[in-house]
PDB file of C-alpha atoms in Angstrom:
ATOM      1  CA  MET A 119     -14.244   4.753 -18.201  1.00 53.00           C
ATOM      2  CA  ALA A 120     -16.130   2.745 -15.948  1.00 62.00           C
ATOM      3  CA  LYS A 121     -18.146   4.863 -13.224  1.00 78.00           C
ATOM      4  CA  ILE A 122     -16.245   5.190  -9.938  1.00 86.00           C
ATOM      5  CA  LYS A 123     -18.520   3.664  -6.952  1.00 90.00           C
ATOM      6  CA  PRO A 124     -17.432   3.164  -3.450  1.00 94.00           C
ATOM      7  CA  ARG A 125     -18.504   0.375  -1.565  1.00 95.00           C
ATOM      8  CA  VAL A 126     -18.360   0.177   2.039  1.00 96.00           C
ATOM      9  CA  LYS A 127     -19.456  -2.396   4.405  1.00 96.00           C
ATOM     10  CA  VAL A 128     -20.285  -1.809   7.924  1.00 96.00           C
ATOM     11  CA  PRO A 129     -22.388  -3.436  10.415  1.00 95.00           C
ATOM     12  CA  SER A 130     -25.677  -1.759  11.186  1.00 94.00           C
ATOM     13  CA  LYS A 131     -25.461  -1.865  15.023  1.00 94.00           C
ATOM     14  CA  ALA A 132     -22.649  -2.370  17.651  1.00 95.00           C
ATOM     15  CA  GLU A 133     -22.371  -2.204  21.297  1.00 94.00           C
ATOM     16  CA  ALA A 134     -20.939   1.073  22.822  1.00 93.00           C
ATOM     17  CA  GLY A 135     -17.226   0.803  22.756  1.00 93.00           C
ATOM     18  CA  GLU A 136     -17.109  -2.277  20.539  1.00 95.00           C
ATOM     19  CA  VAL A 137     -14.551  -2.574  17.885  1.00 96.00           C
ATOM     20  CA  ILE A 138     -15.895  -3.340  14.642  1.00 96.00           C
ATOM     21  CA  THR A 139     -14.072  -4.568  11.258  1.00 97.00           C
ATOM     22  CA  ILE A 140     -14.864  -2.191   8.436  1.00 97.00           C
ATOM     23  CA  LYS A 141     -14.194  -3.190   4.551  1.00 97.00           C
ATOM     24  CA  THR A 142     -13.963  -0.729   1.784  1.00 97.00           C
ATOM     25  CA  LEU A 143     -13.626  -0.827  -2.048  1.00 96.00           C
ATOM     26  CA  ILE A 144     -13.827   1.661  -4.539  1.00 96.00           C
ATOM     27  CA  SER A 145     -14.009   0.880  -8.218  1.00 95.00           C
ATOM     28  CA  HIS A 146     -10.921   3.090  -9.767  1.00 93.00           C
ATOM     29  CA  PRO A 147      -8.126   1.847 -12.486  1.00 92.00           C
ATOM     30  CA  MET A 148      -5.587   3.205 -10.303  1.00 92.00           C
ATOM     31  CA  GLU A 149      -3.545   4.164 -13.621  1.00 91.00           C
ATOM     32  CA  SER A 150       0.078   3.793 -12.463  1.00 89.00           C
ATOM     33  CA  GLY A 151       1.682   6.186 -15.001  1.00 88.00           C
ATOM     34  CA  GLN A 152       4.160   3.320 -15.805  1.00 86.00           C
ATOM     35  CA  ARG A 153       1.874   1.959 -18.516  1.00 89.00           C
ATOM     36  CA  LYS A 154       2.088   2.674 -22.228  1.00 89.00           C
ATOM     37  CA  ASP A 155      -0.565   2.701 -24.951  1.00 89.00           C
ATOM     38  CA  LYS A 156      -0.650   0.974 -28.232  1.00 90.00           C
ATOM     39  CA  SER A 157       1.628   3.782 -29.914  1.00 91.00           C
ATOM     40  CA  GLY A 158       3.899   3.732 -27.044  1.00 90.00           C
ATOM     41  CA  ASN A 159       2.881   6.914 -25.267  1.00 92.00           C
ATOM     42  CA  PRO A 160       2.871   6.577 -21.416  1.00 91.00           C
ATOM     43  CA  ILE A 161      -0.858   6.669 -19.949  1.00 91.00           C
ATOM     44  CA  PRO A 162      -0.759   9.759 -17.461  1.00 92.00           C
ATOM     45  CA  ARG A 163      -0.853   8.581 -13.750  1.00 92.00           C
ATOM     46  CA  LYS A 164      -4.439   8.884 -12.218  1.00 93.00           C
ATOM     47  CA  ILE A 165      -4.858   7.151  -9.062  1.00 94.00           C
ATOM     48  CA  ILE A 166      -6.550   7.469  -5.538  1.00 95.00           C
ATOM     49  CA  ASN A 167      -3.712   9.152  -3.365  1.00 95.00           C
ATOM     50  CA  LYS A 168      -5.678   9.636  -0.321  1.00 96.00           C
ATOM     51  CA  PHE A 169      -8.169   7.791   1.919  1.00 97.00           C
ATOM     52  CA  VAL A 170      -9.734   8.674   5.027  1.00 97.00           C
ATOM     53  CA  ALA A 171     -12.337   7.173   7.220  1.00 97.00           C
ATOM     54  CA  SER A 172     -14.014   8.860  10.261  1.00 97.00           C
ATOM     55  CA  PHE A 173     -16.558   8.719  12.881  1.00 97.00           C
ATOM     56  CA  ASN A 174     -18.629  11.982  14.016  1.00 96.00           C
ATOM     57  CA  GLY A 175     -15.853  14.083  12.594  1.00 95.00           C
ATOM     58  CA  GLN A 176     -13.016  11.832  14.612  1.00 96.00           C
ATOM     59  CA  GLU A 177     -10.424  10.172  12.538  1.00 96.00           C
ATOM     60  CA  VAL A 178     -10.471   6.401  12.361  1.00 97.00           C
ATOM     61  CA  ILE A 179      -7.820   5.958   9.652  1.00 97.00           C
ATOM     62  CA  SER A 180      -6.032   7.673   6.901  1.00 97.00           C
ATOM     63  CA  ALA A 181      -3.798   6.267   4.023  1.00 97.00           C
ATOM     64  CA  ASP A 182      -1.742   7.965   1.819  1.00 96.00           C
ATOM     65  CA  LEU A 183      -1.711   5.656  -1.415  1.00 96.00           C
ATOM     66  CA  ALA A 184       1.171   5.281  -4.451  1.00 94.00           C
ATOM     67  CA  PRO A 185       0.774   3.797  -7.672  1.00 93.00           C
ATOM     68  CA  ALA A 186       1.479   0.498  -6.103  1.00 93.00           C
ATOM     69  CA  VAL A 187      -1.749  -0.077  -4.514  1.00 95.00           C
ATOM     70  CA  SER A 188      -4.100  -2.341  -6.879  1.00 93.00           C
ATOM     71  CA  SER A 189      -6.556  -1.076  -9.233  1.00 93.00           C
ATOM     72  CA  ASN A 190      -9.991  -1.103  -7.181  1.00 94.00           C
ATOM     73  CA  PRO A 191      -8.174  -0.262  -3.939  1.00 95.00           C
ATOM     74  CA  TYR A 192      -9.616  -2.188  -1.105  1.00 96.00           C
ATOM     75  CA  PHE A 193      -8.983  -1.417   2.464  1.00 97.00           C
ATOM     76  CA  GLN A 194      -9.976  -3.473   5.635  1.00 97.00           C
ATOM     77  CA  PHE A 195      -9.492  -1.993   9.001  1.00 97.00           C
ATOM     78  CA  GLU A 196     -10.922  -1.744  12.557  1.00 97.00           C
ATOM     79  CA  ALA A 197     -12.763   1.006  14.238  1.00 97.00           C
ATOM     80  CA  LYS A 198     -14.003   1.756  17.715  1.00 95.00           C
ATOM     81  CA  VAL A 199     -17.579   2.864  17.969  1.00 96.00           C
ATOM     82  CA  PRO A 200     -18.179   5.124  21.132  1.00 95.00           C
ATOM     83  CA  GLU A 201     -21.535   6.117  20.428  1.00 94.00           C
ATOM     84  CA  ALA A 202     -24.311   5.895  17.849  1.00 95.00           C
ATOM     85  CA  GLY A 203     -23.433   8.114  14.546  1.00 95.00           C
ATOM     86  CA  GLU A 204     -22.047   8.182  11.063  1.00 96.00           C
ATOM     87  CA  PHE A 205     -18.955   6.959   9.364  1.00 97.00           C
ATOM     88  CA  LEU A 206     -17.614   9.066   6.257  1.00 97.00           C
ATOM     89  CA  PHE A 207     -15.201   7.822   4.023  1.00 97.00           C
ATOM     90  CA  GLN A 208     -13.476   9.961   1.459  1.00 97.00           C
ATOM     91  CA  TRP A 209     -11.177   8.885  -1.641  1.00 97.00           C
ATOM     92  CA  THR A 210      -9.595  11.639  -3.258  1.00 96.00           C
ATOM     93  CA  ASP A 211      -8.494  11.271  -6.629  1.00 95.00           C
ATOM     94  CA  ASP A 212      -5.379  12.769  -8.550  1.00 94.00           C
ATOM     95  CA  ASP A 213      -7.757  15.215 -10.605  1.00 93.00           C
ATOM     96  CA  GLY A 214      -8.962  16.656  -7.180  1.00 93.00           C
ATOM     97  CA  SER A 215     -12.519  14.812  -7.058  1.00 94.00           C
ATOM     98  CA  VAL A 216     -13.263  13.479  -3.957  1.00 96.00           C
ATOM     99  CA  TYR A 217     -15.545  10.414  -3.871  1.00 96.00           C
ATOM    100  CA  GLU A 218     -17.673   9.843  -0.431  1.00 96.00           C
ATOM    101  CA  ALA A 219     -19.624   7.332   1.036  1.00 96.00           C
ATOM    102  CA  LYS A 220     -21.425   7.541   4.547  1.00 96.00           C
ATOM    103  CA  LYS A 221     -22.901   4.618   6.893  1.00 96.00           C
ATOM    104  CA  LYS A 222     -24.920   5.330   9.939  1.00 96.00           C
ATOM    105  CA  ILE A 223     -24.632   2.854  12.903  1.00 96.00           C
ATOM    106  CA  LYS A 224     -26.780   2.105  15.769  1.00 95.00           C
ATOM    107  CA  ILE A 225     -26.149   1.309  19.373  1.00 93.00           C
ATOM    108  CA  GLY A 226     -27.826  -1.935  20.704  1.00 83.00           C
TER     109      GLY A 226
ATOM    110  CA  MET B 686      46.226  -6.815 -29.234  1.00 58.00           C
ATOM    111  CA  ASN B 687      45.291 -10.409 -28.669  1.00 66.00           C
ATOM    112  CA  ILE B 688      42.219 -10.992 -26.269  1.00 65.00           C
ATOM    113  CA  THR B 689      42.330 -14.645 -25.094  1.00 72.00           C
ATOM    114  CA  ARG B 690      39.088 -16.534 -24.499  1.00 71.00           C
ATOM    115  CA  ARG B 691      39.532 -16.005 -20.951  1.00 70.00           C
ATOM    116  CA  GLU B 692      39.797 -12.487 -21.002  1.00 68.00           C
ATOM    117  CA  ALA B 693      36.953 -12.005 -23.098  1.00 67.00           C
ATOM    118  CA  LEU B 694      34.719 -13.838 -20.903  1.00 65.00           C
ATOM    119  CA  LEU B 695      35.929 -11.475 -17.951  1.00 64.00           C
ATOM    120  CA  ILE B 696      35.363  -8.472 -19.889  1.00 63.00           C
ATOM    121  CA  GLY B 697      31.934  -9.573 -20.747  1.00 62.00           C
ATOM    122  CA  ALA B 698      31.242 -10.756 -17.202  1.00 61.00           C
ATOM    123  CA  GLY B 699      32.224  -7.168 -15.879  1.00 59.00           C
ATOM    124  CA  GLY B 700      30.259  -5.555 -18.407  1.00 55.00           C
ATOM    125  CA  ALA B 701      27.198  -7.268 -17.128  1.00 55.00           C
ATOM    126  CA  VAL B 702      27.631  -6.689 -13.654  1.00 52.00           C
ATOM    127  CA  MET B 703      28.172  -2.773 -14.744  1.00 53.00           C
ATOM    128  CA  LEU B 704      24.904  -3.186 -16.494  1.00 51.00           C
ATOM    129  CA  ALA B 705      22.906  -4.708 -13.614  1.00 51.00           C
ATOM    130  CA  LEU B 706      24.283  -2.775 -10.708  1.00 50.00           C
ATOM    131  CA  PRO B 707      23.041   0.719 -10.989  1.00 50.00           C
ATOM    132  CA  SER B 708      19.328  -0.164 -11.557  1.00 54.00           C
ATOM    133  CA  ILE B 709      19.405  -2.683  -8.226  1.00 52.00           C
ATOM    134  CA  ALA B 710      21.651   0.414  -6.222  1.00 55.00           C
ATOM    135  CA  GLN B 711      18.819   2.778  -7.641  1.00 60.00           C
ATOM    136  CA  ALA B 712      16.034   0.713  -6.273  1.00 62.00           C
ATOM    137  CA  LYS B 713      17.584   0.211  -3.044  1.00 70.00           C
ATOM    138  CA  GLY B 714      18.474   3.838  -2.944  1.00 82.00           C
ATOM    139  CA  LEU B 715      14.895   4.802  -3.267  1.00 87.00           C
ATOM    140  CA  THR B 716      13.716   2.329  -0.458  1.00 89.00           C
ATOM    141  CA  GLU B 717      16.313   3.439   1.900  1.00 90.00           C
ATOM    142  CA  GLU B 718      15.646   7.195   1.172  1.00 90.00           C
ATOM    143  CA  ALA B 719      11.924   6.128   1.587  1.00 91.00           C
ATOM    144  CA  ILE B 720      12.671   4.681   5.085  1.00 93.00           C
ATOM    145  CA  ALA B 721      14.676   7.600   6.126  1.00 92.00           C
ATOM    146  CA  SER B 722      12.159  10.196   5.330  1.00 91.00           C
ATOM    147  CA  PHE B 723       9.688   8.213   7.325  1.00 93.00           C
ATOM    148  CA  THR B 724      11.963   7.660  10.371  1.00 93.00           C
ATOM    149  CA  GLY B 725      14.250  11.000  10.203  1.00 91.00           C
ATOM    150  CA  GLY B 726      17.336   8.535  10.540  1.00 89.00           C
ATOM    151  CA  ALA B 727      16.118   7.033  13.893  1.00 91.00           C
ATOM    152  CA  PRO B 728      17.022   3.384  14.527  1.00 92.00           C
ATOM    153  CA  ILE B 729      14.824   0.494  13.471  1.00 93.00           C
ATOM    154  CA  ALA B 730      14.028  -2.528  15.688  1.00 92.00           C
ATOM    155  CA  GLU B 731      13.061  -5.629  14.197  1.00 89.00           C
ATOM    156  CA  GLY B 732      10.080  -7.175  15.538  1.00 86.00           C
ATOM    157  CA  GLY B 733       6.733  -6.028  16.908  1.00 89.00           C
ATOM    158  CA  VAL B 734       5.285  -5.632  13.388  1.00 95.00           C
ATOM    159  CA  ASP B 735       3.129  -8.596  11.820  1.00 95.00           C
ATOM    160  CA  LEU B 736       3.395  -8.388   8.202  1.00 96.00           C
ATOM    161  CA  ASN B 737       1.265 -10.932   6.288  1.00 96.00           C
ATOM    162  CA  THR B 738       1.598 -11.480   2.832  1.00 96.00           C
ATOM    163  CA  PRO B 739       1.397 -14.624   0.668  1.00 95.00           C
ATOM    164  CA  GLU B 740       4.849 -16.500  -0.164  1.00 94.00           C
ATOM    165  CA  ILE B 741       4.092 -16.804  -3.389  1.00 94.00           C
ATOM    166  CA  ALA B 742       1.756 -14.304  -5.549  1.00 93.00           C
ATOM    167  CA  GLU B 743       0.531 -15.752  -8.729  1.00 90.00           C
ATOM    168  CA  ASN B 744      -0.530 -12.478 -10.170  1.00 91.00           C
ATOM    169  CA  GLY B 745       1.370  -9.477  -9.075  1.00 91.00           C
ATOM    170  CA  ASN B 746      -1.454  -7.087  -9.932  1.00 92.00           C
ATOM    171  CA  THR B 747      -3.300  -7.735  -6.593  1.00 93.00           C
ATOM    172  CA  VAL B 748      -1.379  -9.114  -3.920  1.00 95.00           C
ATOM    173  CA  PRO B 749      -3.144  -9.382  -0.499  1.00 96.00           C
ATOM    174  CA  VAL B 750      -0.959  -7.680   2.357  1.00 96.00           C
ATOM    175  CA  GLU B 751      -2.069  -7.398   5.980  1.00 96.00           C
ATOM    176  CA  VAL B 752      -0.056  -5.541   8.421  1.00 97.00           C
ATOM    177  CA  SER B 753      -0.269  -4.876  12.134  1.00 95.00           C
ATOM    178  CA  ALA B 754       1.686  -3.589  14.987  1.00 95.00           C
ATOM    179  CA  GLU B 755       0.423  -3.288  18.542  1.00 93.00           C
ATOM    180  CA  GLY B 756       0.644   0.835  19.538  1.00 92.00           C
ATOM    181  CA  ALA B 757       1.732   2.122  16.297  1.00 95.00           C
ATOM    182  CA  THR B 758       0.311   5.087  14.908  1.00 96.00           C
ATOM    183  CA  ALA B 759       1.235   4.941  11.395  1.00 96.00           C
ATOM    184  CA  ILE B 760       2.817   2.169   9.383  1.00 96.00           C
ATOM    185  CA  LEU B 761       4.574   2.433   6.093  1.00 96.00           C
ATOM    186  CA  LEU B 762       4.376   0.072   3.596  1.00 96.00           C
ATOM    187  CA  LEU B 763       7.232  -0.387   0.763  1.00 95.00           C
ATOM    188  CA  ALA B 764       7.922  -2.842  -2.097  1.00 95.00           C
ATOM    189  CA  ASP B 765      11.671  -2.693  -2.578  1.00 92.00           C
ATOM    190  CA  GLY B 766      11.732  -4.274  -6.174  1.00 92.00           C
ATOM    191  CA  ASN B 767       8.880  -1.742  -7.692  1.00 92.00           C
ATOM    192  CA  PRO B 768       9.925   1.151 -10.095  1.00 90.00           C
ATOM    193  CA  THR B 769       8.931   3.196  -7.140  1.00 91.00           C
ATOM    194  CA  PRO B 770       8.951   1.676  -3.642  1.00 93.00           C
ATOM    195  CA  GLY B 771       6.250   3.495  -1.914  1.00 94.00           C
ATOM    196  CA  VAL B 772       2.933   1.753  -1.382  1.00 95.00           C
ATOM    197  CA  ALA B 773       1.002   3.224   1.159  1.00 96.00           C
ATOM    198  CA  THR B 774       1.132   4.984   4.617  1.00 97.00           C
ATOM    199  CA  PHE B 775      -1.575   4.462   7.232  1.00 97.00           C
ATOM    200  CA  HIS B 776      -1.934   6.738   9.930  1.00 97.00           C
ATOM    201  CA  PHE B 777      -4.429   5.502  12.753  1.00 97.00           C
ATOM    202  CA  GLY B 778      -6.642   8.099  14.369  1.00 96.00           C
ATOM    203  CA  PRO B 779      -8.084   8.092  17.746  1.00 95.00           C
ATOM    204  CA  LEU B 780     -10.900   6.167  17.030  1.00 96.00           C
ATOM    205  CA  ALA B 781      -8.931   3.148  15.138  1.00 96.00           C
ATOM    206  CA  GLY B 782      -9.906  -0.025  16.763  1.00 95.00           C
ATOM    207  CA  SER B 783      -6.381  -1.319  16.090  1.00 95.00           C
ATOM    208  CA  SER B 784      -3.190  -0.461  14.438  1.00 96.00           C
ATOM    209  CA  SER B 785      -3.983  -2.726  11.392  1.00 96.00           C
ATOM    210  CA  ALA B 786      -4.947  -2.529   8.100  1.00 97.00           C
ATOM    211  CA  SER B 787      -5.297  -4.830   5.206  1.00 97.00           C
ATOM    212  CA  THR B 788      -5.292  -4.090   1.382  1.00 97.00           C
ATOM    213  CA  ARG B 789      -4.069  -5.384  -1.919  1.00 96.00           C
ATOM    214  CA  ILE B 790      -0.894  -4.285  -4.016  1.00 95.00           C
ATOM    215  CA  ARG B 791       1.002  -4.414  -6.834  1.00 94.00           C
ATOM    216  CA  LEU B 792       4.307  -6.160  -7.307  1.00 94.00           C
ATOM    217  CA  SER B 793       6.341  -5.734 -10.444  1.00 92.00           C
ATOM    218  CA  LYS B 794       8.423  -8.822  -9.527  1.00 92.00           C
ATOM    219  CA  THR B 795       9.978 -11.040  -6.976  1.00 94.00           C
ATOM    220  CA  GLN B 796      10.771  -8.869  -3.979  1.00 95.00           C
ATOM    221  CA  ASN B 797      10.559  -7.788  -0.324  1.00 95.00           C
ATOM    222  CA  VAL B 798       7.807  -5.981   1.246  1.00 96.00           C
ATOM    223  CA  VAL B 799       8.642  -4.085   4.075  1.00 95.00           C
ATOM    224  CA  ALA B 800       6.444  -2.482   6.643  1.00 96.00           C
ATOM    225  CA  ILE B 801       7.778   0.042   9.023  1.00 96.00           C
ATOM    226  CA  ALA B 802       5.777   1.006  12.064  1.00 96.00           C
ATOM    227  CA  LYS B 803       6.044   4.327  13.792  1.00 96.00           C
ATOM    228  CA  MET B 804       5.150   3.433  17.902  1.00 95.00           C
ATOM    229  CA  ALA B 805       3.587   6.193  19.875  1.00 93.00           C
ATOM    230  CA  ASP B 806       6.616   6.478  21.908  1.00 93.00           C
ATOM    231  CA  GLY B 807       8.229   7.616  18.708  1.00 92.00           C
ATOM    232  CA  SER B 808      10.566   4.464  18.062  1.00 95.00           C
ATOM    233  CA  PHE B 809      10.409   2.347  14.887  1.00 96.00           C
ATOM    234  CA  ALA B 810       9.927  -1.180  14.404  1.00 96.00           C
ATOM    235  CA  LYS B 811      10.062  -3.183  10.828  1.00 95.00           C
ATOM    236  CA  ALA B 812       9.056  -6.353   9.312  1.00 95.00           C
ATOM    237  CA  THR B 813      10.052  -7.529   5.726  1.00 95.00           C
ATOM    238  CA  ARG B 814       8.516 -10.527   3.769  1.00 95.00           C
ATOM    239  CA  GLU B 815      10.042 -11.733   0.258  1.00 95.00           C
ATOM    240  CA  VAL B 816       7.088 -12.310  -1.935  1.00 95.00           C
ATOM    241  CA  LYS B 817       7.708 -14.591  -5.360  1.00 95.00           C
ATOM    242  CA  VAL B 818       5.944 -13.048  -8.036  1.00 93.00           C
ATOM    243  CA  THR B 819       5.051 -15.380 -10.947  1.00 88.00           C
ATOM    244  CA  ILE B 820       3.479 -12.566 -13.161  1.00 80.00           C
ATOM    245  CA  GLY B 821       4.530  -9.255 -12.622  1.00 75.00           C
ATOM    246  CA  GLY B 822       1.817  -6.213 -12.026  1.00 70.00           C
ATOM    247  CA  CYS B 823       3.502  -3.436 -13.831  1.00 62.00           C
ATOM    248  CA  GLY B 824       2.934  -4.005 -17.449  1.00 58.00           C
ATOM    249  CA  GLY B 825       1.148  -2.700 -20.060  1.00 44.00           C
TER     250      GLY B 825
END
């Protein structure tokens, strides 16, 4: 299976209090559990079921996901940047693993 | 017993309706259940939610969806024609720049995408868009 790799696009700088747009993508098959393999056996479900974005420990957005989210789940949203700090993005897999990405942002 | 051609057609049509009904009723029932568990049975107003979807999606595997609702604390996205209607629930935290999000979803066939926003004052609002799907996104 392809390696699960998160990718995040955050501007490197912002004004204090500015609202910025963040784009995230994680390569993941989002196996829905509806499909069958060649011999007709159902392929077990394996999806990212939760996504959380936070900044300096405060939540920006979280999402509970169902199998109807496309493979390589993509999210775009807006965040307020009150101060310099670090964004933390976490994706939780059905198998319990958590994939993380971090991005620092400066004020100026 | 003699069955005329007319009677045979009627029976056939009735049978087809009987076969088609349960699956439609089931999917609609699941959607309503999902809505009820989100709203707790509270009334839902139309308007106040912006839901952007393509009118026609060539590939149901990845349909771009954009939803925003000013003042919403959470938005529930549903696709009423999928085997399970749930798509995603977004919760907006204290640092959310706006109550909006875009993502890409799977649609198994032509159907309605429904967005229900939970407002900060506890009220609910809803938007529905029909998306025509050329190639479904649930095959295998």
